[in-house]
Amino acid sequence: MSDLHHKTISQLLRDLDNKAFSSVELTAHYLDRIERLDPAINSYITVLREPALARAAAMDVARQKGTHPPLAGIPIAHKDIICTQGVRTSAGSRMLDNFIAPYNATLVEQLNDAGVVTLGKTNMDEFAMGSSNENSYYGPVNNPWRADRVPGGSSGGSAASLAAGLCTAATGTDTGGSIRQPAAFCGITGLKPTYGRVSRWGVIAYASSLDQAGPMAQTAEDAAHLLQAMAGFDHRDSTSINQPVPDYLAQINGSIKGLKIGICTEYFDAGLDDDIRTAVMAAAKTLESMGAILSEVSLPNTQHAIPAYYVIAPAECSSNLSRYDGVRFGYRCADPESIEDLYKRSRSEGFGREVKSRIMVGTFALSAGYYEAYYRKAQQIRRLISRDFSQAFDQVDYILGPTTPSTAFKLGEKVDDQVAMYLQDIYTIAVNLAGLPAISIPAGQSQGLPIGLQLIGRHLDEGGLLKVAHNFQQASDWHAQRPDDGQ
Amino acid sequence: MPPITVTQDLVLAVAELSQLNIDGADIDGYAADMTKVLALVEQMHGVDTSDIAPMSNPTDASQQLRADEVTEPDQRERFQAIAPETDGGFYLVPRVVE
């Protein structure tokens, strides 16, 4: 029983069917590991011990009766930006430290319908603003591979929890790289779906034209299991895509022979770490040996993605976060003297520094006299970036590159340099601006730290991305590497 | 467009629009942060975007409309259960009109 946390969802489902162990035993195994190991990692904000065990018992009964849904009894974790009814949903912020979500996000309902057990809620950068998980009200998360390193962000708790064997899979959200960058830093698989593929209803909003939830898992196959449940149209999300959900698990087993994979020249610039360059090119050669056809592609407006993003995302955040006013829910300051004092002190005391900084930049960019020069300009550049991808996808089926310019950096290394932190997302951000799906998978190590490979696909081609990733994971074992926790 | 110089006054004006209080000791820090971020985003201004239509939805989709029908029941008590202060179905705030 001691190695249950190394098993993938596919393996666990077989074992549960064969009665090798029960979901209650599996869930208890994870809860015990969380209790022993998480104090040193800080990947969970809330652990749901009793509800998880009760849910696992119910799924065991359903399995015995043969009436169980596809993921019955699989213990997962949700990023704490995703509303879970009756459970604190903090978004990593003091502002929502007292917020008990009154409803489930659609994706939580979908995963519940699929039978998952929720172990708890994972740590994150406040309101998903950050690339290191150092912006959390609940403290930073340590990378399980090396305690002095960040796990990435903003879904750092989900990634670290997976790498440490504290859940079988987790949900994350990705506005500028927040699933893929922590997946790369922690050596796990993270998929950012097409904008609108997974409902945003009940996912606390940061930047609504960029936000997208997706699966984080040990393998591409496990990510397919989760996405199968999470994807689909939701009438409650007006930007949800009304298209059928394909059978991702069937798609991943296809061959990659003849697929055209473009290596993005701009993603191998001077800022890229040499070990990452070598590992990613070696991974490309592996895919070539399996029948993929490699070529070079160019995304000439790549360098403009971060400037455009840091107008669009703060602008949307300044609008979205105006709802936190101390009146209807969330933090309220003590003894307000006036309505204005109530608003201002609740917001000033409830939000952290980075959040306040982005609200102010966004407010500035939307203010009279600056809107055209900043917000409109950024939206025009967004179209140029989107066109780059369209033109590249006329030539190739997938675009390949590194997920991040470096491996996990040291805790504290970039906290005083906001722009250096922003530049961490240089290879991931354009994907959000164009609304495309992309996946990060482990493709090597440098000095004991994981390296992430990013694959970008056409709109709604999550199945194809998972297929390429699954094929790579059949030919490599980087995804199976785990940090040694001595347990 | 010339680069923006972020003065203390600009920080305070933007903070006011954002409904935030910035402590006196923190104003210079915010000014420095905003200066760096705006210098980063001002790299956009060198890009020719004439005749490029702005893109607000990444899939160029328009938002779905639904039938104008009541679909949600009244759940006032449930939603007010998490409010800081309520009375008789109302949210309480400091007195606005004397």
Coordinates of C-alpha atoms in Angstrom, one line a residue:
Chain A
M1 CA 0.0 0.0 0.0
S2 CA 2.9 2.3 0.5
D3 CA 3.3 3.3 -3.1
L4 CA -0.3 4.0 -3.9
H5 CA 0.6 7.7 -4.5
H6 CA 2.9 6.7 -7.5
K7 CA 0.0 5.1 -9.3
T8 CA -1.8 6.9 -12.1
I9 CA -5.5 7.3 -12.4
S10 CA -5.7 4.6 -15.0
Q11 CA -3.8 2.2 -12.7
L12 CA -5.9 3.1 -9.7
L13 CA -9.2 2.6 -11.6
R14 CA -8.0 -0.9 -12.5
D15 CA -6.9 -1.7 -8.9
L16 CA -10.2 -0.3 -7.5
D17 CA -12.1 -2.5 -10.0
N18 CA -10.0 -5.5 -8.9
K19 CA -10.6 -4.8 -5.2
A20 CA -6.8 -4.5 -4.6
F21 CA -7.8 -1.7 -2.2
S22 CA -10.8 0.5 -1.6
S23 CA -11.3 4.2 -2.2
V24 CA -11.4 4.7 1.5
E25 CA -8.0 3.1 1.9
L26 CA -6.7 5.1 -1.0
T27 CA -8.1 8.4 0.3
A28 CA -6.8 7.7 3.8
H29 CA -3.4 7.0 2.4
Y30 CA -3.4 10.5 0.8
L31 CA -4.7 12.2 3.9
D32 CA -2.0 10.6 6.0
R33 CA 0.6 11.7 3.6
I34 CA -0.8 15.2 3.5
E35 CA -0.7 15.3 7.3
R36 CA 2.9 14.1 7.5
L37 CA 4.4 15.8 4.5
D38 CA 2.5 19.0 3.7
P39 CA 3.6 21.1 6.7
A40 CA 7.0 21.3 4.9
I41 CA 5.5 22.0 1.4
N42 CA 2.3 24.1 2.3
S43 CA 0.5 23.0 -0.9
Y44 CA -2.9 22.8 0.8
I45 CA -4.9 25.7 2.2
T46 CA -7.8 23.5 3.3
V47 CA -7.8 19.7 3.8
L48 CA -11.2 18.0 3.8
R49 CA -10.5 14.8 5.8
E50 CA -13.9 13.8 7.0
P51 CA -15.9 14.8 3.9
A52 CA -13.3 13.0 1.7
L53 CA -13.5 9.8 3.7
A54 CA -17.3 9.9 3.6
R55 CA -17.3 10.5 -0.1
A56 CA -14.8 7.7 -0.7
A57 CA -17.0 5.3 1.3
A58 CA -20.0 6.3 -0.8
M59 CA -18.0 5.7 -4.0
D60 CA -16.9 2.3 -2.7
V61 CA -20.6 1.3 -2.2
A62 CA -21.4 2.5 -5.7
R63 CA -18.5 0.5 -7.1
Q64 CA -19.7 -2.6 -5.3
K65 CA -23.2 -2.1 -6.8
G66 CA -21.7 -1.5 -10.3
T67 CA -23.4 1.8 -10.5
H68 CA -20.3 3.9 -10.3
P69 CA -19.3 6.8 -12.5
P70 CA -16.0 6.8 -14.5
L71 CA -13.7 8.3 -11.9
A72 CA -15.4 6.9 -8.8
G73 CA -13.2 7.2 -5.7
I74 CA -10.2 9.0 -7.3
P75 CA -8.9 11.6 -4.8
I76 CA -8.1 14.9 -6.4
A77 CA -7.5 18.5 -5.2
H78 CA -9.0 21.8 -6.4
K79 CA -7.1 25.0 -6.7
D80 CA -8.6 27.4 -4.1
I81 CA -9.9 29.8 -6.8
I82 CA -12.6 27.3 -7.8
C83 CA -15.8 27.5 -5.8
T84 CA -16.7 24.4 -3.7
Q85 CA -20.0 24.6 -1.9
G86 CA -19.8 24.8 1.9
V87 CA -16.0 25.0 1.8
R88 CA -13.8 28.1 2.1
T89 CA -12.7 29.3 -1.3
S90 CA -10.0 31.9 -0.6
A91 CA -8.3 32.6 -3.9
G92 CA -5.2 32.8 -1.8
S93 CA -6.4 36.1 -0.4
R94 CA -7.1 37.6 2.9
M95 CA -10.1 39.2 1.1
L96 CA -11.8 35.8 0.9
D97 CA -10.3 34.1 3.9
N98 CA -13.8 34.0 5.4
F99 CA -15.6 33.2 2.2
I100 CA -17.5 29.9 2.3
A101 CA -18.7 29.3 -1.3
P102 CA -22.5 29.0 -1.5
Y103 CA -22.3 26.9 -4.7
N104 CA -20.1 24.6 -6.7
A105 CA -18.3 25.7 -9.8
T106 CA -19.6 23.9 -12.9
L107 CA -16.3 22.0 -13.3
V108 CA -16.6 20.9 -9.6
E109 CA -20.1 19.6 -10.3
Q110 CA -18.8 17.8 -13.4
L111 CA -16.0 16.2 -11.6
N112 CA -18.3 15.2 -8.7
D113 CA -20.6 13.7 -11.2
A114 CA -17.6 11.7 -12.5
G115 CA -17.1 10.4 -9.0
V116 CA -14.0 12.1 -7.7
V117 CA -13.2 12.5 -4.0
T118 CA -12.1 16.0 -3.1
L119 CA -9.1 15.9 -0.7
G120 CA -8.9 19.7 -0.3
K121 CA -8.1 23.1 -1.8
T122 CA -4.6 24.0 -2.9
N123 CA -2.5 27.0 -2.3
M124 CA -2.0 29.6 -5.0
D125 CA -0.8 33.2 -5.8
E126 CA -3.5 35.6 -4.6
F127 CA -6.3 35.8 -7.2
A128 CA -4.0 33.9 -9.5
M129 CA -1.6 36.8 -9.9
G130 CA 1.9 35.5 -9.7
S131 CA 4.5 33.0 -11.1
S132 CA 6.0 31.7 -7.9
N133 CA 3.2 31.2 -5.4
E134 CA 4.9 33.7 -3.1
N135 CA 1.9 36.0 -3.3
S136 CA -0.3 33.8 -1.2
Y137 CA -1.9 35.1 2.1
Y138 CA -1.3 31.5 3.3
G139 CA 2.4 31.7 2.7
P140 CA 4.7 30.4 0.0
V141 CA 4.7 26.8 -1.3
N142 CA 8.0 25.0 -1.4
N143 CA 9.0 23.0 -4.4
P144 CA 9.0 19.3 -3.5
W145 CA 12.1 18.8 -5.7
R146 CA 14.1 21.3 -3.6
A147 CA 12.8 23.1 -0.6
D148 CA 14.6 26.4 -1.4
R149 CA 12.9 26.7 -4.9
V150 CA 9.5 28.0 -5.9
P151 CA 6.9 25.6 -7.3
G152 CA 5.9 28.2 -9.9
G153 CA 2.5 29.9 -10.0
S154 CA -0.2 30.7 -9.8
S155 CA -1.3 27.0 -9.5
G156 CA 1.7 26.3 -7.4
G157 CA -0.1 24.3 -4.7
S158 CA -1.7 22.0 -7.2
A159 CA 1.6 21.3 -9.0
A160 CA 3.6 20.8 -5.7
S161 CA 0.9 18.6 -4.2
L162 CA 1.0 16.4 -7.3
A163 CA 4.8 16.2 -7.4
A164 CA 4.9 15.4 -3.7
G165 CA 2.3 12.6 -4.1
L166 CA -0.4 14.4 -2.1
C167 CA -3.2 13.9 -4.6
T168 CA -3.7 11.8 -7.8
A169 CA -4.5 14.9 -9.9
A170 CA -5.6 18.5 -9.4
T171 CA -7.4 21.3 -11.1
G172 CA -5.7 24.6 -12.0
T173 CA -6.4 27.8 -13.8
D174 CA -4.2 29.4 -16.5
T175 CA -4.5 33.1 -17.3
G176 CA -0.9 33.6 -18.6
G177 CA 0.8 30.3 -17.8
S178 CA -0.5 29.4 -14.4
I179 CA -1.1 25.7 -15.1
R180 CA 1.9 25.2 -17.5
Q181 CA 4.7 27.1 -15.7
P182 CA 4.2 25.3 -12.3
A183 CA 3.7 22.0 -14.1
A184 CA 7.1 22.6 -15.7
F185 CA 8.7 23.6 -12.4
C186 CA 7.3 20.6 -10.5
G187 CA 7.7 17.9 -13.2
I188 CA 4.1 17.1 -13.9
T189 CA 1.7 17.4 -16.8
G190 CA -0.5 20.4 -17.1
L191 CA -3.1 21.2 -19.8
K192 CA -4.5 24.7 -20.5
P193 CA -7.6 24.0 -22.7
T194 CA -9.0 26.3 -25.4
Y195 CA -10.6 29.4 -24.0
G196 CA -14.2 28.4 -23.4
R197 CA -13.7 24.7 -23.4
V198 CA -14.1 24.4 -19.7
S199 CA -16.7 26.5 -18.0
R200 CA -15.5 29.5 -16.0
W201 CA -18.7 29.6 -13.9
G202 CA -17.7 29.5 -10.3
V203 CA -14.1 30.1 -11.0
I204 CA -13.2 33.3 -9.3
A205 CA -12.4 35.8 -12.1
Y206 CA -9.0 37.4 -12.6
A207 CA -8.9 38.4 -16.3
S208 CA -12.1 37.1 -18.0
S209 CA -10.9 37.0 -21.6
L210 CA -7.9 35.0 -20.7
D211 CA -8.9 32.7 -17.7
Q212 CA -9.2 29.0 -18.4
A213 CA -9.3 26.1 -16.0
G214 CA -7.7 22.8 -16.8
P215 CA -6.3 19.5 -15.5
M216 CA -2.9 19.0 -13.8
A217 CA -1.9 15.3 -13.6
Q218 CA 0.9 12.8 -13.5
T219 CA 0.5 11.8 -17.1
A220 CA -1.2 13.0 -20.3
E221 CA -3.6 10.0 -20.0
D222 CA -4.6 11.1 -16.5
A223 CA -5.1 14.7 -17.8
A224 CA -7.4 13.2 -20.4
H225 CA -9.4 11.5 -17.7
L226 CA -10.0 14.8 -16.0
L227 CA -10.6 16.9 -19.1
Q228 CA -13.2 14.3 -20.2
A229 CA -15.2 15.3 -17.1
M230 CA -14.5 19.0 -17.1
A231 CA -15.0 20.0 -20.7
G232 CA -18.3 20.9 -22.2
F233 CA -20.8 23.7 -22.8
D234 CA -22.3 25.6 -19.9
H235 CA -25.2 27.9 -20.4
R236 CA -24.2 29.8 -17.3
D237 CA -20.8 30.9 -18.8
S238 CA -21.6 33.2 -21.8
T239 CA -18.1 32.5 -23.2
S240 CA -18.4 28.7 -23.1
I241 CA -17.9 26.9 -26.4
N242 CA -21.0 25.0 -27.6
Q243 CA -19.2 22.1 -29.3
P244 CA -19.3 18.4 -28.6
V245 CA -16.7 16.9 -26.3
P246 CA -14.6 14.3 -28.1
D247 CA -13.5 11.0 -26.5
Y248 CA -10.1 12.2 -25.3
L249 CA -9.1 8.8 -23.9
A250 CA -9.7 7.2 -27.3
Q251 CA -7.8 10.0 -29.1
I252 CA -4.6 9.8 -27.1
N253 CA -3.8 6.3 -28.4
G254 CA -3.5 7.4 -32.0
S255 CA -0.2 7.5 -33.8
I256 CA 1.8 10.7 -34.3
K257 CA 3.2 9.5 -37.6
G258 CA 3.1 12.2 -40.2
L259 CA 2.1 15.0 -37.8
K260 CA 3.8 18.2 -38.5
I261 CA 5.5 19.8 -35.4
G262 CA 6.9 23.3 -35.7
I263 CA 9.8 24.4 -33.5
C264 CA 9.2 28.0 -32.7
T265 CA 12.4 29.9 -33.3
E266 CA 11.5 32.8 -31.1
Y267 CA 11.1 30.4 -28.1
F268 CA 14.8 29.5 -28.3
D269 CA 16.2 33.0 -27.9
A270 CA 19.2 34.1 -25.9
G271 CA 17.2 34.1 -22.6
L272 CA 16.7 30.4 -22.6
D273 CA 18.7 28.2 -20.3
D274 CA 21.1 25.9 -22.2
D275 CA 20.1 22.7 -20.4
I276 CA 16.4 23.4 -21.3
R277 CA 17.3 24.1 -24.9
T278 CA 19.2 20.7 -25.1
A279 CA 16.4 18.8 -23.4
V280 CA 13.6 20.3 -25.5
M281 CA 15.5 19.6 -28.7
A282 CA 16.2 16.1 -27.6
A283 CA 12.4 15.6 -26.9
A284 CA 11.7 17.0 -30.4
K285 CA 14.0 14.4 -31.9
T286 CA 12.2 11.7 -29.9
L287 CA 8.9 12.8 -31.5
E288 CA 10.6 12.8 -34.9
S289 CA 11.8 9.2 -34.3
M290 CA 8.2 8.3 -33.7
G291 CA 7.1 9.6 -37.1
A292 CA 6.5 13.3 -36.5
I293 CA 7.8 15.7 -39.1
L294 CA 9.8 18.6 -37.6
S295 CA 10.2 22.0 -39.1
E296 CA 10.8 25.6 -37.9
V297 CA 8.0 28.1 -37.5
S298 CA 8.1 31.8 -36.6
L299 CA 5.8 33.7 -34.3
P300 CA 7.3 37.2 -35.0
N301 CA 5.2 39.1 -32.5
T302 CA 6.2 36.9 -29.5
Q303 CA 8.1 39.7 -27.9
H304 CA 5.0 41.9 -27.7
A305 CA 2.9 39.3 -25.8
I306 CA 4.1 40.3 -22.3
P307 CA 3.6 44.0 -22.8
A308 CA 0.1 43.4 -24.2
Y309 CA -0.8 41.0 -21.5
Y310 CA 0.3 43.4 -18.7
V311 CA -2.3 45.9 -20.0
I312 CA -5.2 43.5 -20.8
A313 CA -4.9 41.3 -17.6
P314 CA -4.6 44.2 -15.1
A315 CA -7.4 46.1 -16.9
E316 CA -9.8 43.2 -16.7
C317 CA -8.6 42.5 -13.1
S318 CA -9.3 46.1 -12.0
S319 CA -12.9 45.7 -13.2
N320 CA -13.4 42.1 -11.9
L321 CA -11.9 42.9 -8.5
S322 CA -14.1 46.0 -8.0
R323 CA -16.8 43.6 -6.6
Y324 CA -14.7 43.2 -3.4
D325 CA -16.1 46.1 -1.4
G326 CA -16.7 44.7 2.1
V327 CA -20.5 44.8 1.7
R328 CA -21.8 41.5 0.4
F329 CA -19.1 38.9 1.2
G330 CA -15.4 38.7 2.0
Y331 CA -13.3 40.8 4.2
R332 CA -14.7 43.9 5.9
C333 CA -12.5 46.4 7.8
A334 CA -13.3 47.1 11.5
D335 CA -15.5 50.0 12.5
P336 CA -15.8 51.9 9.1
E337 CA -16.6 55.5 9.5
S338 CA -18.3 56.1 6.2
I339 CA -19.2 54.1 3.1
E340 CA -16.0 55.3 1.4
D341 CA -13.9 54.3 4.4
L342 CA -15.6 50.9 4.3
Y343 CA -14.7 50.4 0.6
K344 CA -11.2 51.7 0.8
R345 CA -10.0 50.1 4.0
S346 CA -11.7 46.8 3.2
R347 CA -9.9 46.7 -0.1
S348 CA -6.6 48.0 1.1
E349 CA -6.4 45.6 4.1
G350 CA -7.9 42.7 2.2
F351 CA -5.7 42.7 -0.9
G352 CA -2.0 42.0 -1.0
R353 CA 0.6 44.1 -2.7
E354 CA 0.8 42.5 -6.1
V355 CA -3.0 42.5 -6.5
K356 CA -3.2 46.2 -5.5
S357 CA -0.4 47.0 -8.0
R358 CA -2.2 45.2 -10.9
I359 CA -5.5 46.9 -10.0
M360 CA -3.8 50.3 -10.2
V361 CA -2.0 49.6 -13.5
G362 CA -5.3 48.3 -14.9
T363 CA -7.3 51.3 -13.6
F364 CA -4.7 53.6 -15.2
A365 CA -4.8 51.8 -18.5
L366 CA -8.6 52.2 -18.7
S367 CA -8.7 55.8 -17.5
A368 CA -9.7 58.7 -19.6
G369 CA -6.9 59.8 -22.0
Y370 CA -5.0 56.5 -21.8
Y371 CA -7.5 53.9 -22.9
E372 CA -6.6 54.2 -26.6
A373 CA -2.9 54.2 -26.1
Y374 CA -2.9 51.3 -23.7
Y375 CA -6.0 49.1 -23.7
R376 CA -7.0 49.5 -27.4
K377 CA -3.4 49.2 -28.5
A378 CA -2.9 46.0 -26.5
Q379 CA -6.1 44.5 -28.0
Q380 CA -4.7 45.3 -31.5
I381 CA -1.4 43.5 -30.6
R382 CA -3.5 40.6 -29.4
R383 CA -4.8 40.2 -32.9
L384 CA -1.3 40.3 -34.4
I385 CA -0.3 37.6 -32.0
S386 CA -3.4 35.5 -32.8
R387 CA -2.6 35.9 -36.6
D388 CA 1.0 34.7 -36.0
F389 CA -0.5 31.5 -34.6
S390 CA -3.0 31.1 -37.5
Q391 CA -0.3 31.5 -40.0
A392 CA 1.9 29.0 -38.2
F393 CA -0.9 26.5 -38.1
D394 CA -1.3 26.8 -41.8
Q395 CA 2.1 25.1 -41.9
V396 CA 2.2 22.8 -38.9
D397 CA -0.2 20.9 -36.6
Y398 CA 1.6 21.7 -33.3
I399 CA 4.1 24.2 -32.1
L400 CA 6.8 23.0 -29.8
G401 CA 9.1 24.9 -27.4
P402 CA 10.2 25.2 -23.8
T403 CA 7.5 26.0 -21.2
T404 CA 9.8 28.3 -19.2
P405 CA 13.1 30.1 -19.8
S406 CA 14.7 28.5 -16.6
T407 CA 14.0 25.7 -14.1
A408 CA 12.5 26.6 -10.7
F409 CA 14.2 29.6 -9.3
K410 CA 14.9 30.3 -5.6
L411 CA 12.3 31.5 -3.2
G412 CA 12.7 35.2 -2.8
E413 CA 14.9 35.6 -5.9
K414 CA 12.5 37.6 -7.9
V415 CA 10.1 39.0 -5.3
D416 CA 11.6 42.5 -5.5
D417 CA 11.7 42.6 -9.2
Q418 CA 8.2 42.6 -10.6
V419 CA 9.2 42.7 -14.2
A420 CA 11.7 39.8 -13.9
M421 CA 8.8 37.8 -12.4
Y422 CA 6.6 38.8 -15.3
L423 CA 9.2 37.7 -17.9
Q424 CA 8.9 34.1 -16.5
D425 CA 5.8 33.7 -18.6
I426 CA 7.4 34.7 -21.8
Y427 CA 6.7 31.4 -23.6
T428 CA 3.2 30.8 -22.2
I429 CA 1.4 34.2 -22.3
A430 CA 0.8 34.4 -26.0
V431 CA -1.2 31.2 -25.9
N432 CA -3.7 32.8 -23.6
L433 CA -4.0 36.0 -25.7
A434 CA -4.9 33.7 -28.7
G435 CA -7.1 31.4 -26.6
L436 CA -5.3 28.3 -27.8
P437 CA -4.8 25.0 -25.9
A438 CA -1.3 24.1 -24.8
I439 CA 0.2 21.4 -22.6
S440 CA 3.4 21.3 -20.5
I441 CA 5.0 17.9 -20.0
P442 CA 8.2 16.8 -18.3
A443 CA 11.1 16.5 -20.8
G444 CA 14.3 16.3 -18.7
Q445 CA 16.1 17.6 -15.7
S446 CA 18.8 20.2 -15.0
Q447 CA 20.7 19.9 -11.7
G448 CA 17.9 17.8 -10.3
L449 CA 15.1 20.2 -11.2
P450 CA 12.4 19.3 -13.8
I451 CA 12.3 20.8 -17.3
G452 CA 9.0 21.4 -19.1
L453 CA 8.2 21.0 -22.8
Q454 CA 5.3 23.0 -24.2
L455 CA 3.1 21.9 -27.1
I456 CA 0.6 24.4 -28.5
G457 CA -2.3 23.3 -30.7
R458 CA -5.2 24.7 -32.8
H459 CA -8.4 25.7 -31.1
L460 CA -10.2 22.7 -29.6
D461 CA -7.4 20.3 -30.4
E462 CA -6.9 19.2 -26.8
G463 CA -7.2 15.6 -28.0
G464 CA -4.3 16.0 -30.4
L465 CA -2.1 17.7 -27.8
L466 CA -2.8 14.9 -25.3
K467 CA -2.0 12.3 -28.1
V468 CA 1.4 13.8 -28.8
A469 CA 2.1 14.1 -25.1
H470 CA 0.9 10.5 -24.4
N471 CA 3.1 9.2 -27.3
F472 CA 6.1 11.1 -25.8
Q473 CA 5.4 9.6 -22.4
Q474 CA 5.3 6.1 -23.8
A475 CA 8.8 6.7 -25.1
S476 CA 10.3 8.5 -22.1
D477 CA 10.1 8.3 -18.3
W478 CA 10.6 11.9 -17.2
H479 CA 6.9 12.0 -16.2
A480 CA 7.5 9.1 -13.8
Q481 CA 10.3 10.8 -11.9
R482 CA 9.4 12.0 -8.5
P483 CA 11.3 13.8 -5.8
D484 CA 12.6 11.6 -3.0
D485 CA 10.6 12.3 0.1
G486 CA 12.1 9.4 2.1
Q487 CA 8.6 8.1 2.7
Chain B
M1 CA 3.0 58.6 -27.0
P2 CA 5.8 59.8 -24.6
P3 CA 6.7 57.6 -21.7
I4 CA 4.6 58.2 -18.6
T5 CA 6.4 59.5 -15.5
V6 CA 4.6 58.1 -12.5
T7 CA 4.5 60.8 -9.9
Q8 CA 3.2 60.6 -6.3
D9 CA 0.2 62.5 -7.5
L10 CA -0.5 60.0 -10.2
V11 CA -0.3 57.1 -7.7
L12 CA -2.7 58.9 -5.4
A13 CA -5.1 59.7 -8.3
V14 CA -5.1 56.1 -9.5
A15 CA -5.5 54.8 -6.0
E16 CA -8.5 57.0 -5.6
L17 CA -10.1 55.7 -8.8
S18 CA -9.3 52.1 -7.5
Q19 CA -10.8 52.8 -4.1
L20 CA -7.5 52.0 -2.4
N21 CA -5.7 53.7 0.4
I22 CA -1.9 53.9 -0.1
D23 CA 0.1 54.7 3.0
G24 CA 2.5 57.6 2.7
A25 CA 5.5 55.4 3.2
D26 CA 4.4 53.1 0.3
I27 CA 3.7 55.8 -2.4
D28 CA 7.2 55.8 -3.8
G29 CA 7.3 52.0 -3.9
Y30 CA 4.0 51.9 -5.9
A31 CA 5.3 54.7 -8.1
A32 CA 8.5 52.7 -8.8
D33 CA 6.5 49.5 -9.6
M34 CA 4.1 51.4 -11.9
T35 CA 7.0 53.1 -13.7
K36 CA 8.7 49.7 -14.4
V37 CA 5.5 48.0 -15.5
L38 CA 4.5 51.0 -17.8
A39 CA 8.0 51.0 -19.3
L40 CA 7.5 47.3 -20.1
V41 CA 4.1 47.8 -21.6
E42 CA 5.1 50.9 -23.5
Q43 CA 7.2 48.7 -25.8
M44 CA 3.9 48.2 -27.5
H45 CA 4.0 51.7 -28.9
G46 CA 6.7 50.8 -31.4
V47 CA 4.4 48.3 -33.1
D48 CA 2.5 49.5 -36.1
T49 CA -1.2 48.5 -35.5
S50 CA -2.8 50.8 -38.0
D51 CA -5.8 49.0 -39.6
I52 CA -5.7 46.2 -37.0
A53 CA -9.0 45.6 -35.4
P54 CA -8.8 45.2 -31.6
M55 CA -9.4 41.6 -30.4
S56 CA -11.4 41.3 -27.2
N57 CA -12.4 37.7 -27.4
P58 CA -9.5 35.2 -28.1
T59 CA -11.7 33.0 -30.3
D60 CA -13.4 36.0 -31.9
A61 CA -16.7 34.6 -30.7
S62 CA -19.6 36.8 -29.6
Q63 CA -21.1 36.0 -26.2
Q64 CA -23.9 33.5 -26.1
L65 CA -27.3 34.9 -25.5
R66 CA -30.0 33.0 -23.7
A67 CA -33.7 33.2 -23.6
D68 CA -35.0 36.0 -21.3
E69 CA -36.5 33.6 -18.8
V70 CA -36.2 33.4 -15.0
T71 CA -33.9 30.4 -14.3
E72 CA -32.6 31.1 -10.8
P73 CA -34.8 30.9 -7.7
D74 CA -34.5 33.5 -4.9
Q75 CA -31.7 32.5 -2.6
R76 CA -31.3 35.7 -0.7
E77 CA -31.0 34.1 2.7
R78 CA -28.4 31.7 1.5
F79 CA -26.2 34.4 -0.1
Q80 CA -26.7 36.8 2.8
A81 CA -25.5 34.2 5.2
I82 CA -21.9 35.0 4.1
A83 CA -22.4 38.8 4.3
P84 CA -20.5 40.8 6.9
E85 CA -23.6 42.5 8.2
T86 CA -27.3 42.3 7.2
D87 CA -30.7 43.2 8.7
G88 CA -34.1 42.2 7.4
G89 CA -32.8 41.2 4.0
F90 CA -30.7 44.3 3.6
Y91 CA -26.9 44.6 3.5
L92 CA -25.8 47.0 6.2
V93 CA -23.3 49.7 5.5
P94 CA -22.3 52.9 7.4
R95 CA -24.9 55.7 7.2
V96 CA -24.7 57.5 3.8
V97 CA -27.3 60.2 4.2
E98 CA -27.4 62.1 7.5

